Tab-separated table of C-alpha atoms in Angstrom:
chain	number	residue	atom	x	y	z
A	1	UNK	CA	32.790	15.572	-0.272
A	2	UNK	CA	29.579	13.869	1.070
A	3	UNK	CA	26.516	15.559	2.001
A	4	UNK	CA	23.791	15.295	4.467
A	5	UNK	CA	21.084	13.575	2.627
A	6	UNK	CA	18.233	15.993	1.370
A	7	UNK	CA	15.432	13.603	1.806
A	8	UNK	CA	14.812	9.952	3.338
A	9	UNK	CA	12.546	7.234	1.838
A	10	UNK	CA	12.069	4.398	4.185
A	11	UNK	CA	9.481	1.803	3.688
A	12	UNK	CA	8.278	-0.488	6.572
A	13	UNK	CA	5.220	-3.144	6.429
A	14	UNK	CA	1.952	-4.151	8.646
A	15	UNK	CA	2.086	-7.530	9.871
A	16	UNK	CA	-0.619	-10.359	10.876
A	17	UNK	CA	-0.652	-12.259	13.997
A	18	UNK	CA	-0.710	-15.499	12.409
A	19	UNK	CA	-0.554	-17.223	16.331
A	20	UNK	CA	-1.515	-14.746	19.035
A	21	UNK	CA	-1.592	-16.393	22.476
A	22	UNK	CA	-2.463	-14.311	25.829
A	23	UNK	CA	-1.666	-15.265	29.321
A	24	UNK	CA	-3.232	-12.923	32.339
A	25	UNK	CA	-1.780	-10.016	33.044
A	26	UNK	CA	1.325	-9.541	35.044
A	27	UNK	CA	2.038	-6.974	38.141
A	28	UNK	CA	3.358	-4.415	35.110
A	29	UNK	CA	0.153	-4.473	34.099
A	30	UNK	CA	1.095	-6.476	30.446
A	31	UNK	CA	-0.324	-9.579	29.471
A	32	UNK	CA	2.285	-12.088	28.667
A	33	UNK	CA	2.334	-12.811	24.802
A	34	UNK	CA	3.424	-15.694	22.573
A	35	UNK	CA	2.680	-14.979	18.896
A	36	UNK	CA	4.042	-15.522	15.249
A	37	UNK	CA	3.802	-12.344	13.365
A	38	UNK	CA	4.194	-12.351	9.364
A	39	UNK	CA	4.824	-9.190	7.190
A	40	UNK	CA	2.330	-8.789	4.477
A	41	UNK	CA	2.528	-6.325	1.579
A	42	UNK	CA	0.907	-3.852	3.007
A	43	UNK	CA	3.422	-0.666	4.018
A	44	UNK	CA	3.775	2.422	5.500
A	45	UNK	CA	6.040	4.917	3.888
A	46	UNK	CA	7.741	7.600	5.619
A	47	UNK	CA	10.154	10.117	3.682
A	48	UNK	CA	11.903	12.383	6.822
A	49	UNK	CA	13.688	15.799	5.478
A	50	UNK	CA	16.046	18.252	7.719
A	51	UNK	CA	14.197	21.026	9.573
A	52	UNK	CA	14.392	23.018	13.159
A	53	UNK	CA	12.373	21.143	14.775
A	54	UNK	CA	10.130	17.828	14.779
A	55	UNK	CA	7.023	17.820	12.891
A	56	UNK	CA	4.415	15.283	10.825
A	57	UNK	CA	2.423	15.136	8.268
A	58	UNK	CA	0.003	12.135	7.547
A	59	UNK	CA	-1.492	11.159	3.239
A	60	UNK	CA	-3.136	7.835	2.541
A	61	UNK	CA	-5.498	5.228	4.424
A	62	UNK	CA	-7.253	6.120	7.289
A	63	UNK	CA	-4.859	9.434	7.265
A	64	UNK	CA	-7.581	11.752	9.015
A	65	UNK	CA	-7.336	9.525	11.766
A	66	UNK	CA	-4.380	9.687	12.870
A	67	UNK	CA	-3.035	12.623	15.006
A	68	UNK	CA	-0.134	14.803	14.231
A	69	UNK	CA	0.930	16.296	17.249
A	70	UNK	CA	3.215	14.545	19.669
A	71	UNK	CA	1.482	11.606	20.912
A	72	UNK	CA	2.033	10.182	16.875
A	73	UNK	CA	4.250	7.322	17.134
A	74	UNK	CA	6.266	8.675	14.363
A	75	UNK	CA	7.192	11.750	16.092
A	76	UNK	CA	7.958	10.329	19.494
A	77	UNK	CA	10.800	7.842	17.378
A	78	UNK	CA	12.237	10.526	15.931
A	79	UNK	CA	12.216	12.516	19.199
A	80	UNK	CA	13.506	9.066	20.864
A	81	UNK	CA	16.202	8.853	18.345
A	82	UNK	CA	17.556	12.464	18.652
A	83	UNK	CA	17.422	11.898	22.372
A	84	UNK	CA	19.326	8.625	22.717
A	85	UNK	CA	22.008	10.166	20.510
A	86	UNK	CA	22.503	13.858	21.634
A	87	UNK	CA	20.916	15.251	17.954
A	88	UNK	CA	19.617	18.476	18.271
A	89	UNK	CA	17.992	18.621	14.560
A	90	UNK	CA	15.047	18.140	13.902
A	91	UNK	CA	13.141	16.156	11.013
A	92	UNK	CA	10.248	16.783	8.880
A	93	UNK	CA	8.333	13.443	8.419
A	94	UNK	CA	5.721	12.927	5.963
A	95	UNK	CA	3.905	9.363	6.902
A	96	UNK	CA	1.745	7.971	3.815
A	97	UNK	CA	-0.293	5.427	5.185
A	98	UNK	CA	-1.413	1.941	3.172
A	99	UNK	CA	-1.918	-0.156	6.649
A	100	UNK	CA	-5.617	0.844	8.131
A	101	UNK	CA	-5.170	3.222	11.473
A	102	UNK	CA	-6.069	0.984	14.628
A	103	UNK	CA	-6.300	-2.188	12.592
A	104	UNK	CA	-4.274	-4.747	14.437
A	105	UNK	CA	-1.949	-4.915	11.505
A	106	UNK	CA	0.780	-2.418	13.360
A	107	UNK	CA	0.744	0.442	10.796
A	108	UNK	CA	1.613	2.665	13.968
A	109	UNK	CA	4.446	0.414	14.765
A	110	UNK	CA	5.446	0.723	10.954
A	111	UNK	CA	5.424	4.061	11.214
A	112	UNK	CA	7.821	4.397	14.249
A	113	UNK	CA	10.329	1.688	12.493
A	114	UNK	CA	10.255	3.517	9.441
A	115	UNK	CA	11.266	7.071	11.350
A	116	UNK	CA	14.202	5.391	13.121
A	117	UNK	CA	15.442	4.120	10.429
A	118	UNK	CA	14.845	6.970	7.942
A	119	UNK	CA	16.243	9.682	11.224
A	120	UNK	CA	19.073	7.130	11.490
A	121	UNK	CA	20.269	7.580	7.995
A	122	UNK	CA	19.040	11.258	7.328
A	123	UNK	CA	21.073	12.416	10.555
A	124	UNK	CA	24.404	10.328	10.210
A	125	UNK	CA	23.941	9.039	13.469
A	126	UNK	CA	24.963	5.381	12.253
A	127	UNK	CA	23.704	2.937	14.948
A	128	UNK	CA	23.055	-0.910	14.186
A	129	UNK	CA	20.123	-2.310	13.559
A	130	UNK	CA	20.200	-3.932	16.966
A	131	UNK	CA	20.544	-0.574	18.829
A	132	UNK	CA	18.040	0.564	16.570
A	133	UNK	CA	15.851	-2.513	17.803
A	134	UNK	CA	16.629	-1.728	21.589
A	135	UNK	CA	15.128	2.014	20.938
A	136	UNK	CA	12.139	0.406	18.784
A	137	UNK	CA	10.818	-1.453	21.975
A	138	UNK	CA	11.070	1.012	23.793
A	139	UNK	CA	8.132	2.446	21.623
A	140	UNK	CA	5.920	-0.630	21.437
A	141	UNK	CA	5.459	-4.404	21.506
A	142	UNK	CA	5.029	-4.640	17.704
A	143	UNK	CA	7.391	-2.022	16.362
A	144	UNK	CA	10.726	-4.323	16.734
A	145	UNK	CA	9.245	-6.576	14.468
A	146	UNK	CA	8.255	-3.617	11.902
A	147	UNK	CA	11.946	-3.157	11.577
A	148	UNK	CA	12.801	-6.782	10.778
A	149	UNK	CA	9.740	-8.643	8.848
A	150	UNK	CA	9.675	-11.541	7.176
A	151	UNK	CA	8.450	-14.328	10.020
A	152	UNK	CA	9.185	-14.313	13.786
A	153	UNK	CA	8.422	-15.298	17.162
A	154	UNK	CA	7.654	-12.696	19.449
A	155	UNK	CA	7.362	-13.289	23.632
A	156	UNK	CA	7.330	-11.117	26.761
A	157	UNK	CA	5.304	-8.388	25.410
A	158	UNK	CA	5.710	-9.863	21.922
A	159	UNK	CA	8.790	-7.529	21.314
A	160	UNK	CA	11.371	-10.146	22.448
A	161	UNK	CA	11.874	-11.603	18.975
A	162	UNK	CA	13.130	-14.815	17.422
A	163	UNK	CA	13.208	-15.166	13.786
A	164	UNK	CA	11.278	-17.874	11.986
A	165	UNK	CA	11.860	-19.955	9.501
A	166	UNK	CA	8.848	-20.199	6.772
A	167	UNK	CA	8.896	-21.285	3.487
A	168	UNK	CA	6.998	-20.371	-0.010
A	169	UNK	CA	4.816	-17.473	0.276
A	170	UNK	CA	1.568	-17.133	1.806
A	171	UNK	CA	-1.788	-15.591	-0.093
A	172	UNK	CA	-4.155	-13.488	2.557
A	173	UNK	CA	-7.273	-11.759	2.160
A	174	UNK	CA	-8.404	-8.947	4.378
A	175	UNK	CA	-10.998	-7.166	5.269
A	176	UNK	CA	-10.851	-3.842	6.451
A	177	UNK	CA	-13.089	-1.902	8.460
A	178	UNK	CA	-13.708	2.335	8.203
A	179	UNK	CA	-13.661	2.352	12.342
A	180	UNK	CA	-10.671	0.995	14.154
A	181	UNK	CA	-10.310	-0.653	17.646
A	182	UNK	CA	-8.077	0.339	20.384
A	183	UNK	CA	-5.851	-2.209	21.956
A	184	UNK	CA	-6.423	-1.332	25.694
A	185	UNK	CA	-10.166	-1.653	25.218
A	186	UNK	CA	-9.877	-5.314	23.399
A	187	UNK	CA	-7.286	-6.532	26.307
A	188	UNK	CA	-10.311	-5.173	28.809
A	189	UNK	CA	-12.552	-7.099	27.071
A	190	UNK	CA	-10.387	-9.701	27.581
A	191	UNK	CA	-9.854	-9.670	30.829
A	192	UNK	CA	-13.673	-9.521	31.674
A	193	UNK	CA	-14.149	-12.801	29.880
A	194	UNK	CA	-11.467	-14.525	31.902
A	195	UNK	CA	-11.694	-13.593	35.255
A	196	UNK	CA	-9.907	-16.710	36.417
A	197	UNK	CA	-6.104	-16.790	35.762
A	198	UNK	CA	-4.740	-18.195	32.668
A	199	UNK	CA	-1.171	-19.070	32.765
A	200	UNK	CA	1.777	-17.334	30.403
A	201	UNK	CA	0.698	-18.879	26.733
A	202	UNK	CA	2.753	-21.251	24.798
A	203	UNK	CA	3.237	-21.763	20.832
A	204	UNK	CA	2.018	-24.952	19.094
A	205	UNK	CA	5.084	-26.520	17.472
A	206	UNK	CA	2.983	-27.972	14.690
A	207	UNK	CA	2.293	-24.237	13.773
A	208	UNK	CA	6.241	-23.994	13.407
A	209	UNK	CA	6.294	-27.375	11.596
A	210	UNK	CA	3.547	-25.758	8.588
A	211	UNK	CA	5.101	-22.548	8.482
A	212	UNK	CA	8.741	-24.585	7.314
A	213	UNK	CA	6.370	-26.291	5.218
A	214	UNK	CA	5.067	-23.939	3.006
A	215	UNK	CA	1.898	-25.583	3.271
A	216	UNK	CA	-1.086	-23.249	3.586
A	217	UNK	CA	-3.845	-26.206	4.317
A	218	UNK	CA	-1.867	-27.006	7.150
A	219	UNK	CA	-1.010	-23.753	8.566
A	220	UNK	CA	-4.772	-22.849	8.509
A	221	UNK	CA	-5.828	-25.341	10.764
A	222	UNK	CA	-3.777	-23.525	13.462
A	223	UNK	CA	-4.235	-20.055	13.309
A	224	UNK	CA	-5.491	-18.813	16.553
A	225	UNK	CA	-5.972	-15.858	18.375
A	226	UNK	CA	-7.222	-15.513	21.729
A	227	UNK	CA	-8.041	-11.721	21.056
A	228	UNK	CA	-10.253	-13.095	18.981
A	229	UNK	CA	-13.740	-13.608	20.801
A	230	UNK	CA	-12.876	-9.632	22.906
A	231	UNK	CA	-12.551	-8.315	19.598
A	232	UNK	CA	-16.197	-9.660	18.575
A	233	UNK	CA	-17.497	-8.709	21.870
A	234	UNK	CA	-16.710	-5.006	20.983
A	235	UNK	CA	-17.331	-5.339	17.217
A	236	UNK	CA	-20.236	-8.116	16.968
A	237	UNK	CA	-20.206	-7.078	12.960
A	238	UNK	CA	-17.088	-8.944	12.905
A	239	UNK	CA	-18.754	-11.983	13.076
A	240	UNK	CA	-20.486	-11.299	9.250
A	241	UNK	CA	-16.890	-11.114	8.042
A	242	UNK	CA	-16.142	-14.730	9.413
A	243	UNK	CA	-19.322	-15.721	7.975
A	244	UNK	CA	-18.920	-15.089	4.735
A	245	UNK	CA	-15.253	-15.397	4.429
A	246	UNK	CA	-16.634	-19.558	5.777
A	247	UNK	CA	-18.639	-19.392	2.736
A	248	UNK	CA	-15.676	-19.009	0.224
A	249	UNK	CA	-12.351	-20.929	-0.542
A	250	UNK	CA	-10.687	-19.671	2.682
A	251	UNK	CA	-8.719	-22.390	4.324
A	252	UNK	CA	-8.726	-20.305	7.688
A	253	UNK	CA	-9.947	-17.110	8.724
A	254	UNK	CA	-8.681	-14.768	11.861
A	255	UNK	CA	-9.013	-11.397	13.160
A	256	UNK	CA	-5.637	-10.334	13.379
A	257	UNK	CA	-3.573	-8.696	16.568
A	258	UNK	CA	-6.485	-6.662	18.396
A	259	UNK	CA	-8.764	-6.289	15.410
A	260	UNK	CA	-10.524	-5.271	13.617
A	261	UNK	CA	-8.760	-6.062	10.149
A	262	UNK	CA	-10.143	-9.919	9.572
A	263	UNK	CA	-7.099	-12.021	7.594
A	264	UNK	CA	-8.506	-14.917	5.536
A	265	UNK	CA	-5.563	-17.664	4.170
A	266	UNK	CA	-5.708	-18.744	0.292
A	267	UNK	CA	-4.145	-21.626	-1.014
A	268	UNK	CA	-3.084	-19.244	-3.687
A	269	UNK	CA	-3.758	-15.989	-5.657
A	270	UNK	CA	-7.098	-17.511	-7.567
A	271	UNK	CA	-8.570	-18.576	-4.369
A	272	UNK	CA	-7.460	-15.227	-2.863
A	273	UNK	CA	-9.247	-13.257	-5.562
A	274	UNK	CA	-12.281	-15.741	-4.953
A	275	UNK	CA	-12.399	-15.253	-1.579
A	276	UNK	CA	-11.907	-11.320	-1.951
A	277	UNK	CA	-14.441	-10.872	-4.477
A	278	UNK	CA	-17.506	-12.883	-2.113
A	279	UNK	CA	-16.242	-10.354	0.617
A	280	UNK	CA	-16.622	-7.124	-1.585
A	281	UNK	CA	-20.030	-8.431	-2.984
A	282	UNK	CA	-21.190	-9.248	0.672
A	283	UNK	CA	-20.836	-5.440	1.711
A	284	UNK	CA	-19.358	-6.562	5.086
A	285	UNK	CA	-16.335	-4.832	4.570
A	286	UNK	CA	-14.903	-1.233	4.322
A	287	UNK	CA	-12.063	-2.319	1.810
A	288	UNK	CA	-10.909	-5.670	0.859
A	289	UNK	CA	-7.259	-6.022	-0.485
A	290	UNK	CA	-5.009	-9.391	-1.353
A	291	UNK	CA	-1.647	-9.125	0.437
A	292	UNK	CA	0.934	-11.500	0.401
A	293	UNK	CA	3.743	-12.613	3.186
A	294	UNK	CA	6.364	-13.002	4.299
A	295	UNK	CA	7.702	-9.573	3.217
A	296	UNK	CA	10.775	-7.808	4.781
A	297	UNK	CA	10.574	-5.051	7.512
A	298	UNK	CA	11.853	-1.556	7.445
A	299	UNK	CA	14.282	-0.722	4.289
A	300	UNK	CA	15.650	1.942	2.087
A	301	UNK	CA	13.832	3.293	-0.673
A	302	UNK	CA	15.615	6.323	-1.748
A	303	UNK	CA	18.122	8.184	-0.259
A	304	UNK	CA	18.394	12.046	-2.146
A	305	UNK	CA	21.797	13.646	-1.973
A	306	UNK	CA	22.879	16.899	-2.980
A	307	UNK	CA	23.608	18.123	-6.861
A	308	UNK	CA	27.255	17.901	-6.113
A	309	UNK	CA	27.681	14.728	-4.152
């Protein structure tokens, strides 16, 4: 006889915005999107047990920052996932964080992927990954993505998602900052620097063309984010990062998503350790770690059954 499992270990990763276009603002209020998210190895773990009700509990980078209480995106995915299926158990998540809190690398996002899935499979409810990917959206532009990885294409509010193909893997440095950035604020700042329309954003197909590739010298020369310059407006310090990271072997530098995690692109792991090491030495940094991507999004760790399954 199978049991309910004991304990779920789910494991889902941050992502950079390797492309992040931005088009004004529609009457919904969101600002069109065309960007290229990657998956680095960088992850959020989330191990969900039974209980009464729905609670969480946050270990790891950035942890005291985050809240706990029902505006966590954690909890609102499990409490979305109960919903859309008519479960009335509840689910005791513990989150341990390794993506920085309000970094523009998603770890929020990771965090709400990682409960679906982990809810999913600890409460039998047995939907597809697609359904699962509907209900993901639902919770935020970047947390369809968490669930899938690797390299895609993401539109609309960048949660309408096509994957894409890329080659080899990719070596990036970042830099992470102690004090995060909200999103809202950066796409104010955004708008105040273009008061005049700008129309929905389109993709450069020779950033497609680099990506199949493999070729990092290539793919540097069109990273791009127009979140960019907002970010700096908010976080001038930013601009040291980019300094010195233009001092080292980086072949391209970028804040990624909303900031204020800075990605710099190696043509390999010596470079990367190069470029890592100027960046520590420099002091501009709170923490600088060498991630690699593509990596794949939310997945099974462990999955603890009962003695006598």
């Amino acid at each position: 006889m199978s049991h309910p499992p004991h304990a779920v270990h789910v494991r889902a990763p941050g992502k950079i915005n390797i492309a992040l276009r931005v088009g004004s603002p529609r009457p919904d209020g969101y600002h069109p999107l065309a960007t290229v998210f990657q998956a680095v190895s960088l992850y959020e773990d989330v191990v969900a047990e039974p209980a009464p009700d729905i609670s969480v509990t946050v270990t790891g980078r950035h942890a005291a920052q985050v809240p706990t209480d029902r505006s966590n995106l954690a909890w609102r995915a499990a409490k979305l996932l109960a919903d859309a299926t008519g479960t009335d158990t509840g689910v005791r998540l513990h989150v341990t964080k390794g993506v920085p809190t309000a970094g523009g690398m998603g770890g929020g996002s990771a965090d709400a992927a990682a409960t679906l899935l982990a809810c999913d499979l600890l409460w039998g409810t047995g939907l597809a990954r697609e359904e699962l990917g509907e209900l993901a959206a639902e919770l935020g532009a970047d947390v369809p993505f968490a669930l899938t990885g690797h390299t895609a294409v993401g539109v609309g509010r960048g949660d309408v998602l096509t994957p894409a193909l890329a080659r080899g893997r990719f070596a990036w440095v970042l830099a992470l900052s102690d004090r995060g950035l909200s999103t809202p604020s950066v796409f104010r700042a955004w708008d105040a620097l273009h008061p005049d329309p700008v129309p929905s954003p389109v993709l450069d197909p020779d950033l497609m063309s680099a990506l199949v590739a493999a070729d990092p010298r290539t793919l540097a020369r069109h990273l791009v984010n127009d979140l960019q310059q907002a970010a700096l407006e908010l976080r001038p310090d930013l601009g040291d990062v980019l300094e010195v990271m233009a001092g080292t072997p980086a072949l391209g530098t970028i804040v990624s998503g909303s900031g204020p995690t800075v990605a710099a692109l190696a043509s390999g792991p010596g470079d990367a350790a190069r470029i890592a090491e100027a960046v520590t030495a420099a002091e501009v940094a709170s923490e600088v770690l060498v991630v690699t991507g593509p990596v794949q999004g939310a997945r099974l760790l462990e999955h603890v059954r009962g003695d006598d399954d």
